[in-house]
PDB file of C-alpha atoms in Angstrom:
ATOM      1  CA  UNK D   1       9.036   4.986 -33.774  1.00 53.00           C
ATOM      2  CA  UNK D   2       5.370   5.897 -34.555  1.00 63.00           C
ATOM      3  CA  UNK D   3       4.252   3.277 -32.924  1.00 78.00           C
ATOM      4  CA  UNK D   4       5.875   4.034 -29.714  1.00 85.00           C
ATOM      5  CA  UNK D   5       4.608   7.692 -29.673  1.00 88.00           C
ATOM      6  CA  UNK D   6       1.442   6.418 -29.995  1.00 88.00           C
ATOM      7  CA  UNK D   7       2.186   4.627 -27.033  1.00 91.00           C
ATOM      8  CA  UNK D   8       3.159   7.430 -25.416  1.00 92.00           C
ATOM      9  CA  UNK D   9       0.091   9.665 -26.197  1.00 93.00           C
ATOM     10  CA  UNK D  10      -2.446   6.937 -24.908  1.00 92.00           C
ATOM     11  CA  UNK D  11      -0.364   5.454 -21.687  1.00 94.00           C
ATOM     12  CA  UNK D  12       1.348   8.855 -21.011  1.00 95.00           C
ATOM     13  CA  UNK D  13      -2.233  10.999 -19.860  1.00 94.00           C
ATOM     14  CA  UNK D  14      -3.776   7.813 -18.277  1.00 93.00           C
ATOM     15  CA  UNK D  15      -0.465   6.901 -15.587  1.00 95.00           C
ATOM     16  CA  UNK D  16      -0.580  10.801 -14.884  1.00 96.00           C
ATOM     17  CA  UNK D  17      -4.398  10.535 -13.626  1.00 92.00           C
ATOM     18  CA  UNK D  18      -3.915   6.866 -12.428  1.00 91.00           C
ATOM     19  CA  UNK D  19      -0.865   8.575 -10.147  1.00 92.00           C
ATOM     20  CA  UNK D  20      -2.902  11.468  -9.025  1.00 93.00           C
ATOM     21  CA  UNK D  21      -6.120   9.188  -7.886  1.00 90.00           C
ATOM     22  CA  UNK D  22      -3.680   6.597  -6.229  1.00 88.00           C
ATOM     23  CA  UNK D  23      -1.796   9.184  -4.241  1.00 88.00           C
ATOM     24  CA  UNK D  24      -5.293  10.531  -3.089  1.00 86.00           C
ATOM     25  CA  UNK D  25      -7.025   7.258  -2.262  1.00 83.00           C
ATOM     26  CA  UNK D  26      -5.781   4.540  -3.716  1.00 82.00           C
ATOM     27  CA  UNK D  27      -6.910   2.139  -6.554  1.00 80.00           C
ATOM     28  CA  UNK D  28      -4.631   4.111  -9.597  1.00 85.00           C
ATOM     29  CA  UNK D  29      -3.955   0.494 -11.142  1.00 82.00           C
ATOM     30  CA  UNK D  30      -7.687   0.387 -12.406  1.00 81.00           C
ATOM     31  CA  UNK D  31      -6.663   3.290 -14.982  1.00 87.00           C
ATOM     32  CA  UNK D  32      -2.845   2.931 -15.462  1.00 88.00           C
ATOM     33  CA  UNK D  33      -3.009  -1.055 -15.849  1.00 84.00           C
ATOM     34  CA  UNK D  34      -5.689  -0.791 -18.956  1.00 86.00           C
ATOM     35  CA  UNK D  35      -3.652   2.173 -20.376  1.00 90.00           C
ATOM     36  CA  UNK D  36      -0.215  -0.073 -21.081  1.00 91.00           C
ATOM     37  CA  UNK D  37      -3.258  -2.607 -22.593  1.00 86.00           C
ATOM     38  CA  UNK D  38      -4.957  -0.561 -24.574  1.00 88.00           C
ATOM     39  CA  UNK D  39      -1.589   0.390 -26.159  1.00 91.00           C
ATOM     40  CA  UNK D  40      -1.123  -2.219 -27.197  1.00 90.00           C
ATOM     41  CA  UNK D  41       1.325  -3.786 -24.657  1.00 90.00           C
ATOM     42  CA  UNK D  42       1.224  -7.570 -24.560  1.00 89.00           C
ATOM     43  CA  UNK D  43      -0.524  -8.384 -21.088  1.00 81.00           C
ATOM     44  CA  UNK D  44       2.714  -9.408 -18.942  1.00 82.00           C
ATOM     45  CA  UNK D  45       4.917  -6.727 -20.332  1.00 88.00           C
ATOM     46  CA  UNK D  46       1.777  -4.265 -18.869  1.00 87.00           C
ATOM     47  CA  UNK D  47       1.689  -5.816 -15.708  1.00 83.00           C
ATOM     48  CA  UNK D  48       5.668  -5.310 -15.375  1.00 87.00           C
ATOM     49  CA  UNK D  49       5.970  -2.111 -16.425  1.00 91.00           C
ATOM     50  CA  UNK D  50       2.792  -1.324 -14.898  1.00 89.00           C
ATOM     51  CA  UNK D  51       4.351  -2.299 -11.044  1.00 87.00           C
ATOM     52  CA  UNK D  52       7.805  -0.513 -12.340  1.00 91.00           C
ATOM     53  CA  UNK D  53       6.302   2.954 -13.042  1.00 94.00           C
ATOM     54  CA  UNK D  54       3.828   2.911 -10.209  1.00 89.00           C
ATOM     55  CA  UNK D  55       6.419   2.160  -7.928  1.00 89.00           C
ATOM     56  CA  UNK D  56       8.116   4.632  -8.619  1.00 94.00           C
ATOM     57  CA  UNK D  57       5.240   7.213  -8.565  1.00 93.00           C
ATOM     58  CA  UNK D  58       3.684   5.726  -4.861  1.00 92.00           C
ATOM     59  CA  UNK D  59       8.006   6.328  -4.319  1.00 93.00           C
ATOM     60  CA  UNK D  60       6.773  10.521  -5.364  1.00 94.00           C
ATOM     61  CA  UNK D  61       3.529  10.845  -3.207  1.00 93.00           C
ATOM     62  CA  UNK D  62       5.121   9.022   0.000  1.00 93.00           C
ATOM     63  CA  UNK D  63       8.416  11.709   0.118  1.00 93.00           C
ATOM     64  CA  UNK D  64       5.675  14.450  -0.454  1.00 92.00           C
ATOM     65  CA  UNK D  65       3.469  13.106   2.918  1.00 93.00           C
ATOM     66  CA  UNK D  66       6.436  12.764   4.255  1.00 92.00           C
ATOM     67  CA  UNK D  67       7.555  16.329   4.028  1.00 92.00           C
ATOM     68  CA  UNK D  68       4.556  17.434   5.175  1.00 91.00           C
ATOM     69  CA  UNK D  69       4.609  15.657   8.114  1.00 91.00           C
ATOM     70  CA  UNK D  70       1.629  12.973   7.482  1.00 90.00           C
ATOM     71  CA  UNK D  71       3.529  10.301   7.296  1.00 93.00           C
ATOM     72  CA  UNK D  72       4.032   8.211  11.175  1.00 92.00           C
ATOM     73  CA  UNK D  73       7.256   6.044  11.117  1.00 92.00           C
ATOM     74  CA  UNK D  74       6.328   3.533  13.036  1.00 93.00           C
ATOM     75  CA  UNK D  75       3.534   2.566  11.381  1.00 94.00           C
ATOM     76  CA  UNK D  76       4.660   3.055   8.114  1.00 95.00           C
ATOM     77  CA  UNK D  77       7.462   0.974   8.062  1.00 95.00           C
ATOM     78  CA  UNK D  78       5.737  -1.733   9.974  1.00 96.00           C
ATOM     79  CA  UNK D  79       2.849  -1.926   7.209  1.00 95.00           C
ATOM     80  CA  UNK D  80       5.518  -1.711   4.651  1.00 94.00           C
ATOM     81  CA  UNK D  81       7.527  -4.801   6.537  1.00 95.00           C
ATOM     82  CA  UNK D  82       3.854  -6.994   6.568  1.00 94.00           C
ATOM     83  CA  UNK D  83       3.449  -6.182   2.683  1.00 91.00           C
ATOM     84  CA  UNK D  84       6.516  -7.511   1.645  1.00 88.00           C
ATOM     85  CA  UNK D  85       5.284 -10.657   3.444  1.00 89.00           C
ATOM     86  CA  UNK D  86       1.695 -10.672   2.669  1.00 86.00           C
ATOM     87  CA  UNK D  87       2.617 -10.440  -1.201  1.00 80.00           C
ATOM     88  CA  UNK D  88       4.303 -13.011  -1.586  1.00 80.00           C
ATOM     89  CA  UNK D  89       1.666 -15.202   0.637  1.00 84.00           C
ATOM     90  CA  UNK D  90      -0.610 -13.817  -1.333  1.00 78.00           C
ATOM     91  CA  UNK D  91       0.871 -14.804  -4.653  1.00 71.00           C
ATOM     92  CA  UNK D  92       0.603 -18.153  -3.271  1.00 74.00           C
ATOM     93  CA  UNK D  93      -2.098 -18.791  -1.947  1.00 76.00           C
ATOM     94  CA  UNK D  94      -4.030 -16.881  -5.762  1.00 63.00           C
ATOM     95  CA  UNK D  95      -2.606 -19.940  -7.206  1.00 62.00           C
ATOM     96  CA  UNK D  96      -4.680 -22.473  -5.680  1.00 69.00           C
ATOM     97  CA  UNK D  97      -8.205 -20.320  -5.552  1.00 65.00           C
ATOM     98  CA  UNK D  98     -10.984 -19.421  -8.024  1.00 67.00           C
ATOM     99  CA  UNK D  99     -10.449 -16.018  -9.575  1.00 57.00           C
ATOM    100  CA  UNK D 100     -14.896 -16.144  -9.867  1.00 66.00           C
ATOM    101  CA  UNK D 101     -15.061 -16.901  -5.804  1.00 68.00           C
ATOM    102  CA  UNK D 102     -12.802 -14.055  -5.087  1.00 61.00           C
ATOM    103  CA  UNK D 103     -14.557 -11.572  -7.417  1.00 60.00           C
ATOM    104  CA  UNK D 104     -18.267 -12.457  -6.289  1.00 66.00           C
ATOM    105  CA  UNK D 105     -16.551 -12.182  -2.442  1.00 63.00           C
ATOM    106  CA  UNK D 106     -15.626  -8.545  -2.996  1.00 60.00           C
ATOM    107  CA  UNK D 107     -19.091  -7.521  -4.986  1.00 66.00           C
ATOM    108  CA  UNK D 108     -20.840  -7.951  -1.512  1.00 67.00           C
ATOM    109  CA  UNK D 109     -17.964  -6.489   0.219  1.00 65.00           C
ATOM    110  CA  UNK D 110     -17.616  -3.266  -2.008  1.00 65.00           C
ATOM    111  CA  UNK D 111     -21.242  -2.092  -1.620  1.00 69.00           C
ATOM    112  CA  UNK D 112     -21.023  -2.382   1.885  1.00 66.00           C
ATOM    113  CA  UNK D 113     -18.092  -0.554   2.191  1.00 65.00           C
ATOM    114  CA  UNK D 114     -19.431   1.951   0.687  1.00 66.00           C
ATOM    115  CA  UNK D 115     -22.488   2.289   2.570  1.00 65.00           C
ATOM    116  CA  UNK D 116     -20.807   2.395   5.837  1.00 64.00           C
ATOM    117  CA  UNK D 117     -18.427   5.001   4.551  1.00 63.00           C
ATOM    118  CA  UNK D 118     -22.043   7.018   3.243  1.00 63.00           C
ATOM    119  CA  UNK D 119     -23.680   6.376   6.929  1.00 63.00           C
ATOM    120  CA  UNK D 120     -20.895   7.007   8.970  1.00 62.00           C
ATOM    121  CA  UNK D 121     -19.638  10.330   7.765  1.00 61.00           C
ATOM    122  CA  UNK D 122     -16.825  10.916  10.919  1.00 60.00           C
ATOM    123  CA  UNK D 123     -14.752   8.199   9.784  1.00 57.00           C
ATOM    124  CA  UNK D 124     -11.587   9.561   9.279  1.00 55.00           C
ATOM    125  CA  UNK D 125     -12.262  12.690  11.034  1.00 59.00           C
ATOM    126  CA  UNK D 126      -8.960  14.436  12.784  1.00 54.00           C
ATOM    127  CA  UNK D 127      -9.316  13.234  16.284  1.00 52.00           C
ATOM    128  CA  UNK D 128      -7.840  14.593  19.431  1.00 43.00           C
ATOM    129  CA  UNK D 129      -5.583  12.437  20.030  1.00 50.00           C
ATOM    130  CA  UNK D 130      -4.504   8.865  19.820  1.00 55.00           C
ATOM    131  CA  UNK D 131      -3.952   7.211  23.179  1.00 59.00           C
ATOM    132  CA  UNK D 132      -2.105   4.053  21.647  1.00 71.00           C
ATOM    133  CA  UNK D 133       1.171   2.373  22.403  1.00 82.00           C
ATOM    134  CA  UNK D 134       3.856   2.408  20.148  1.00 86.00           C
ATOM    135  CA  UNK D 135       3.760  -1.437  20.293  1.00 90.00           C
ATOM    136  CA  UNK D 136       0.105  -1.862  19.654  1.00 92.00           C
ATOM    137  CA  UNK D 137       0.794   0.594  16.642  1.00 92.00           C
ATOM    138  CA  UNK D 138       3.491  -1.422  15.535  1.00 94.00           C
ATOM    139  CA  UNK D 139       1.751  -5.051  15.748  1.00 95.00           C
ATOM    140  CA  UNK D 140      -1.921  -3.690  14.395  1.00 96.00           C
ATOM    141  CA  UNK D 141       0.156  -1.812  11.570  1.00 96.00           C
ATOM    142  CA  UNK D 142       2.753  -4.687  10.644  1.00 95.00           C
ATOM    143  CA  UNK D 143      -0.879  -7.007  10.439  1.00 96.00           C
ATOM    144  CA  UNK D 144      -2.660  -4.581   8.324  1.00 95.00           C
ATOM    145  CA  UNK D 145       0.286  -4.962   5.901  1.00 94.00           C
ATOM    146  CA  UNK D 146       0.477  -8.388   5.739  1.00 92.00           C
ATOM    147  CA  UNK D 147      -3.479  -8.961   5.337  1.00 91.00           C
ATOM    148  CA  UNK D 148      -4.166  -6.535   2.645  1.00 89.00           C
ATOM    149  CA  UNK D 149      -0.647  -6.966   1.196  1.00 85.00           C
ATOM    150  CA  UNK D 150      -2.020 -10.636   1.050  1.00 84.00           C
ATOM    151  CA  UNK D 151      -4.958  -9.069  -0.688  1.00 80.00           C
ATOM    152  CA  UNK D 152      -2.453  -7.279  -3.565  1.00 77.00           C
ATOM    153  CA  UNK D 153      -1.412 -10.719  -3.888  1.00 72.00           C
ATOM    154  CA  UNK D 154      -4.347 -12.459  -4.390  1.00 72.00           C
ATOM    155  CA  UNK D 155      -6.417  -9.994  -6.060  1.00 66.00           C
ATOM    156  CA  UNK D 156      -4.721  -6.527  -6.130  1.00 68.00           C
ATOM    157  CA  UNK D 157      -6.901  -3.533  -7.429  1.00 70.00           C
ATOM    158  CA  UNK D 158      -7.942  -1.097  -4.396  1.00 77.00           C
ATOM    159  CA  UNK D 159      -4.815  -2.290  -2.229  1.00 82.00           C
ATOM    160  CA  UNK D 160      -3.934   1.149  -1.090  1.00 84.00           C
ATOM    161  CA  UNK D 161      -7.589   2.259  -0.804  1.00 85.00           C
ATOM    162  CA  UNK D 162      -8.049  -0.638   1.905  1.00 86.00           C
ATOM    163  CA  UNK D 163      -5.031   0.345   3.181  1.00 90.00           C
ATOM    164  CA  UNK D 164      -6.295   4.076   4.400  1.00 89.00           C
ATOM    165  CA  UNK D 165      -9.325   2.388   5.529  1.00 87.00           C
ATOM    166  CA  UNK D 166      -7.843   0.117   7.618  1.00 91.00           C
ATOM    167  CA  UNK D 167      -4.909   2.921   9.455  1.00 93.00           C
ATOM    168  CA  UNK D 168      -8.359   5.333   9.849  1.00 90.00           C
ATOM    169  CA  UNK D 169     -10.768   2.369  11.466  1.00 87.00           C
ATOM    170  CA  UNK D 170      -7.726   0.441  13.874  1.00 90.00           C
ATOM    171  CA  UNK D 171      -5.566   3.313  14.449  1.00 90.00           C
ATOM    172  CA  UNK D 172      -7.951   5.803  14.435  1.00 87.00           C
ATOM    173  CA  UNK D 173      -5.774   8.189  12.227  1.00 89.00           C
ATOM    174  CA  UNK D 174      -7.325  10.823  10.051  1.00 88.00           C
ATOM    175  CA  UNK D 175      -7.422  10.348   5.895  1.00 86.00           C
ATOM    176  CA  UNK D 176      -4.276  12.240   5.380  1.00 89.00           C
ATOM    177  CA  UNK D 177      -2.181  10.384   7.492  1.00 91.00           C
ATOM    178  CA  UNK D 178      -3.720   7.039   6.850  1.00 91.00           C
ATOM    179  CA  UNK D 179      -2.730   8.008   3.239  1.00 91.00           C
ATOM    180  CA  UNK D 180       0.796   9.001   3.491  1.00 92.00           C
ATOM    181  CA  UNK D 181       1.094   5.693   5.507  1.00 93.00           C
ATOM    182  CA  UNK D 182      -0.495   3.672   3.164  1.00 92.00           C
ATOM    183  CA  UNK D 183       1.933   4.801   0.525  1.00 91.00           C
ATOM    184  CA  UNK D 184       4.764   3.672   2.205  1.00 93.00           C
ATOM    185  CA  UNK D 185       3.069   0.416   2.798  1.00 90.00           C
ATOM    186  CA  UNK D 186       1.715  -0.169  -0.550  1.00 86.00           C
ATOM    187  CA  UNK D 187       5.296   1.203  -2.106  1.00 88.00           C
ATOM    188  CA  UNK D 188       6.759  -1.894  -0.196  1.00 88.00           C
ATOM    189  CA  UNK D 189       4.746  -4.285  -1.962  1.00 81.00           C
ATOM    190  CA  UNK D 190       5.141  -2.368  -5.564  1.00 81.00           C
ATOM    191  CA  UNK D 191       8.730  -2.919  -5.371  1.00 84.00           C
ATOM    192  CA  UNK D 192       8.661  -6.357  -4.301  1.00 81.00           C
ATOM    193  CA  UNK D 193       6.564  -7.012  -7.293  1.00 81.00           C
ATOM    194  CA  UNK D 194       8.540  -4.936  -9.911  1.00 84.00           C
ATOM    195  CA  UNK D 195      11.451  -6.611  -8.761  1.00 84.00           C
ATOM    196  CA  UNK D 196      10.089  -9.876  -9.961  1.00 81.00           C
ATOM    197  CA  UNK D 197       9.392  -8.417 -13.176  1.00 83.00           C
ATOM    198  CA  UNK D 198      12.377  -7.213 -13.738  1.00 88.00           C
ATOM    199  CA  UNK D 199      14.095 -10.062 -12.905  1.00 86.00           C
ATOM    200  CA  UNK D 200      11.484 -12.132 -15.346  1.00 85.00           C
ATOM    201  CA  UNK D 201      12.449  -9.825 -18.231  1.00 89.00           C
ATOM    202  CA  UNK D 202       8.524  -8.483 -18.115  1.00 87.00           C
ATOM    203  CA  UNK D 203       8.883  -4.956 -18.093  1.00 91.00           C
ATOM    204  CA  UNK D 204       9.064  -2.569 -21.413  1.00 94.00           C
ATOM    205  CA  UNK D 205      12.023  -0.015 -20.754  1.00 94.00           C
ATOM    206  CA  UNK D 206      10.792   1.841 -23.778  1.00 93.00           C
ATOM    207  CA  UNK D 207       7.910   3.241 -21.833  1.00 94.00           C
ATOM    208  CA  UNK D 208       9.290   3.225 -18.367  1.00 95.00           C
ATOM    209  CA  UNK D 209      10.783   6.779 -18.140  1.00 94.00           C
ATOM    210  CA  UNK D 210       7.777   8.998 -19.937  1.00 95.00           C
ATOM    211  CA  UNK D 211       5.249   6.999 -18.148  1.00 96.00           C
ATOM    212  CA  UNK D 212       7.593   7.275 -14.864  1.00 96.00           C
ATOM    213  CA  UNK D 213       7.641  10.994 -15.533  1.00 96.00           C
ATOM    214  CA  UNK D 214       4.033  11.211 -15.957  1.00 96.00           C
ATOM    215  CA  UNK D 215       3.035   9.093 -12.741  1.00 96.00           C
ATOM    216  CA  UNK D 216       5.102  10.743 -10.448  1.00 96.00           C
ATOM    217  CA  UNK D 217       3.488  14.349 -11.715  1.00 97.00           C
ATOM    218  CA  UNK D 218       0.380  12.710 -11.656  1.00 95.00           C
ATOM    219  CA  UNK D 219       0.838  11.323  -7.471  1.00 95.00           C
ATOM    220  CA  UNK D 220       2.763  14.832  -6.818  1.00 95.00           C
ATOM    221  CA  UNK D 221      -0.283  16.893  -7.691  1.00 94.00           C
ATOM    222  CA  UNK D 222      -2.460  14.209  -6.704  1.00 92.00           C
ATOM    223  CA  UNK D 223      -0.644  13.592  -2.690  1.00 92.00           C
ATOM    224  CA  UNK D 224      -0.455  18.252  -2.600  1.00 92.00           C
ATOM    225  CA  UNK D 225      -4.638  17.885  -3.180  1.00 90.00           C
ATOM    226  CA  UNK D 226      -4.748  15.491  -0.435  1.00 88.00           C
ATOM    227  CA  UNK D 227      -3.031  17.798   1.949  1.00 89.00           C
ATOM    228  CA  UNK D 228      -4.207  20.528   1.014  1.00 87.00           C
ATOM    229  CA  UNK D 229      -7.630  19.338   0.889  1.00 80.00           C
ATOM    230  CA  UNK D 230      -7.798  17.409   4.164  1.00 72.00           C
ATOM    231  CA  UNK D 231      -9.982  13.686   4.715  1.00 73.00           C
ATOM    232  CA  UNK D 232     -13.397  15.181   2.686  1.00 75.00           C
ATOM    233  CA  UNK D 233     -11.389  14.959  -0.747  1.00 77.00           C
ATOM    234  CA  UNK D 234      -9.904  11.583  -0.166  1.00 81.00           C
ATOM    235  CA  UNK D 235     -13.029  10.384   0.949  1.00 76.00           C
ATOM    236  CA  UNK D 236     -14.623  11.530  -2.180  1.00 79.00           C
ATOM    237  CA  UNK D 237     -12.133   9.729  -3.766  1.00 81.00           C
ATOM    238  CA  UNK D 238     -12.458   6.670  -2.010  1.00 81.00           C
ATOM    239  CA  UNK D 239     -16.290   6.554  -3.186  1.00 79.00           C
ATOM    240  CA  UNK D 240     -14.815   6.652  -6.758  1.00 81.00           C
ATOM    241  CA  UNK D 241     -12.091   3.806  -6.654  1.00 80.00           C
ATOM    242  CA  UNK D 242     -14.725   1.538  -5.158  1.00 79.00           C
ATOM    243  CA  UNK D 243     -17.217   2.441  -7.650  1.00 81.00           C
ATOM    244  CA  UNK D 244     -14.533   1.440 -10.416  1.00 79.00           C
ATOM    245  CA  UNK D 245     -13.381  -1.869  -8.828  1.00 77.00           C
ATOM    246  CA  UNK D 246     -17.134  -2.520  -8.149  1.00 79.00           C
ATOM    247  CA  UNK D 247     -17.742  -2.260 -12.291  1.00 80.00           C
ATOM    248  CA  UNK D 248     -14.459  -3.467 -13.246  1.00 73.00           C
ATOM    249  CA  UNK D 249     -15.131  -7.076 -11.171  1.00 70.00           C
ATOM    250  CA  UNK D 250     -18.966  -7.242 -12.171  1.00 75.00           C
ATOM    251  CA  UNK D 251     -17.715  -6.544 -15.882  1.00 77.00           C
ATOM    252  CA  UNK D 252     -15.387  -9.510 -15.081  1.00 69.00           C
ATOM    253  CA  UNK D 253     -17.731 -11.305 -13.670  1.00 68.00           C
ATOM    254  CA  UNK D 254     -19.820 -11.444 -16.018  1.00 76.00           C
ATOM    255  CA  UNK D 255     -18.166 -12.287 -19.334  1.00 67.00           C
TER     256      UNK D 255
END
């Protein structure tokens, strides 16, 4: 028993802030994945639980866009369709490649996002309008899910950050939106994967519902800043998750 509460006080704080940064912008799995680790939570068992809790805090955030409206149908659902897909493609296809090629590909391609997100500071902007067909929504949308659900296949970290990136630059939505759509998209591919956890007897049940508890405060609060706040937080925020993957994958990289 005191070893579970000591669970609880290390994984418990970390899922709450790992919810509140992925319901802003993404990336949440860099803090909540180490936090089932650094419990002491054998390294499958994290991942399992990991995908169980978050799925059901992405489940929080997306009902909370979707109350307030920033949440478009369409292209939610076709995103969430193409992630279902592109994870399991993605699974695939990680089993053949080199874990080192993929992590030196995304050190050039981190930096880079970042500096076009520091010199181009209207991206993501509310526009006027969108003069797009519900069919080119649907077929852009339905392939950004299954690329970067590919991508949470393959690699994973940041999947929801490309996600709002990729609704803002082809869709031309603002943050908000692109966010609450991205939920829904990257709450597709969380379930998919918890699924197979479950079913692979991965997950530990004995931290599930105070870590589930905790995440879904954490993307609550975290989905009522990004609202409230409008595109300038998340894109603050955005700056941060790459930052993280960028030191996590060097770090990796290097030893």
């Amino acid at each position: 028993m005191d070893g579970l509460i000591g669970m609880y006080l290390i994984v418990c704080p970390l899922v709450f802030l790992g919810g509140f940064v992925d319901s802003m912008a993404g990336g949440g799995g860099l803090i909540t994945l180490p936090a089932y680790m650094m419990a002491g939570v054998p390294v499958h068992f994290a991942a399992g639980t990991n995908k169980v809790v978050n799925g059901i805090g992405t489940a929080t955030a997306s009902v909370k866009f979707f109350r307030s409206g920033k949440i478009l149908a369409v292209p939610a659902l076709c995103a969430a369709a193409g992630a279902l897909a592109g994870g399991y493609i993605g699974a695939e296809i990680a089993k053949g490649l080199s874990e080192e090629l993929l992590q030196g590909l995304m050190l050039v391609a981190l930096p880079l996002v970042a500096v076009f997100l520091a010199v181009k500071r209207d991206f993501g902007r509310e526009s006027a309008g969108r003069a797009r067909s519900r069919r080119y929504e649907a077929a852009v949308s339905l392939l950004i899910g299954l690329l970067i659900g590919c991508y949470d296949g393959i690699v994973g970290p940041g999947t929801g950050t490309f996600m709002i990136m990729a609704f803002t630059a082809l869709l031309s939505m603002d943050m908000v939106t692109a966010s609450g759509c991205a939920k829904v998209g990257n709450l597709a591919s969380n379930v998919a994967a918890a699924v197979s956890f479950i079913l692979g007897g991965k997950v530990m049940w004995a931290l599930v519902i105070p870590a589930a508890l905790c995440s879904m405060a954490g993307n609550y609060c975290g989905a009522l800043c990004a609202i409230r706040g409008g595109g300038k937080r998340i894109r603050a925020m955005i700056f941060v998750v790459l930052g993280m993957l960028f030191v996590k994958m060097l770090a990796e990289l290097i030893t």
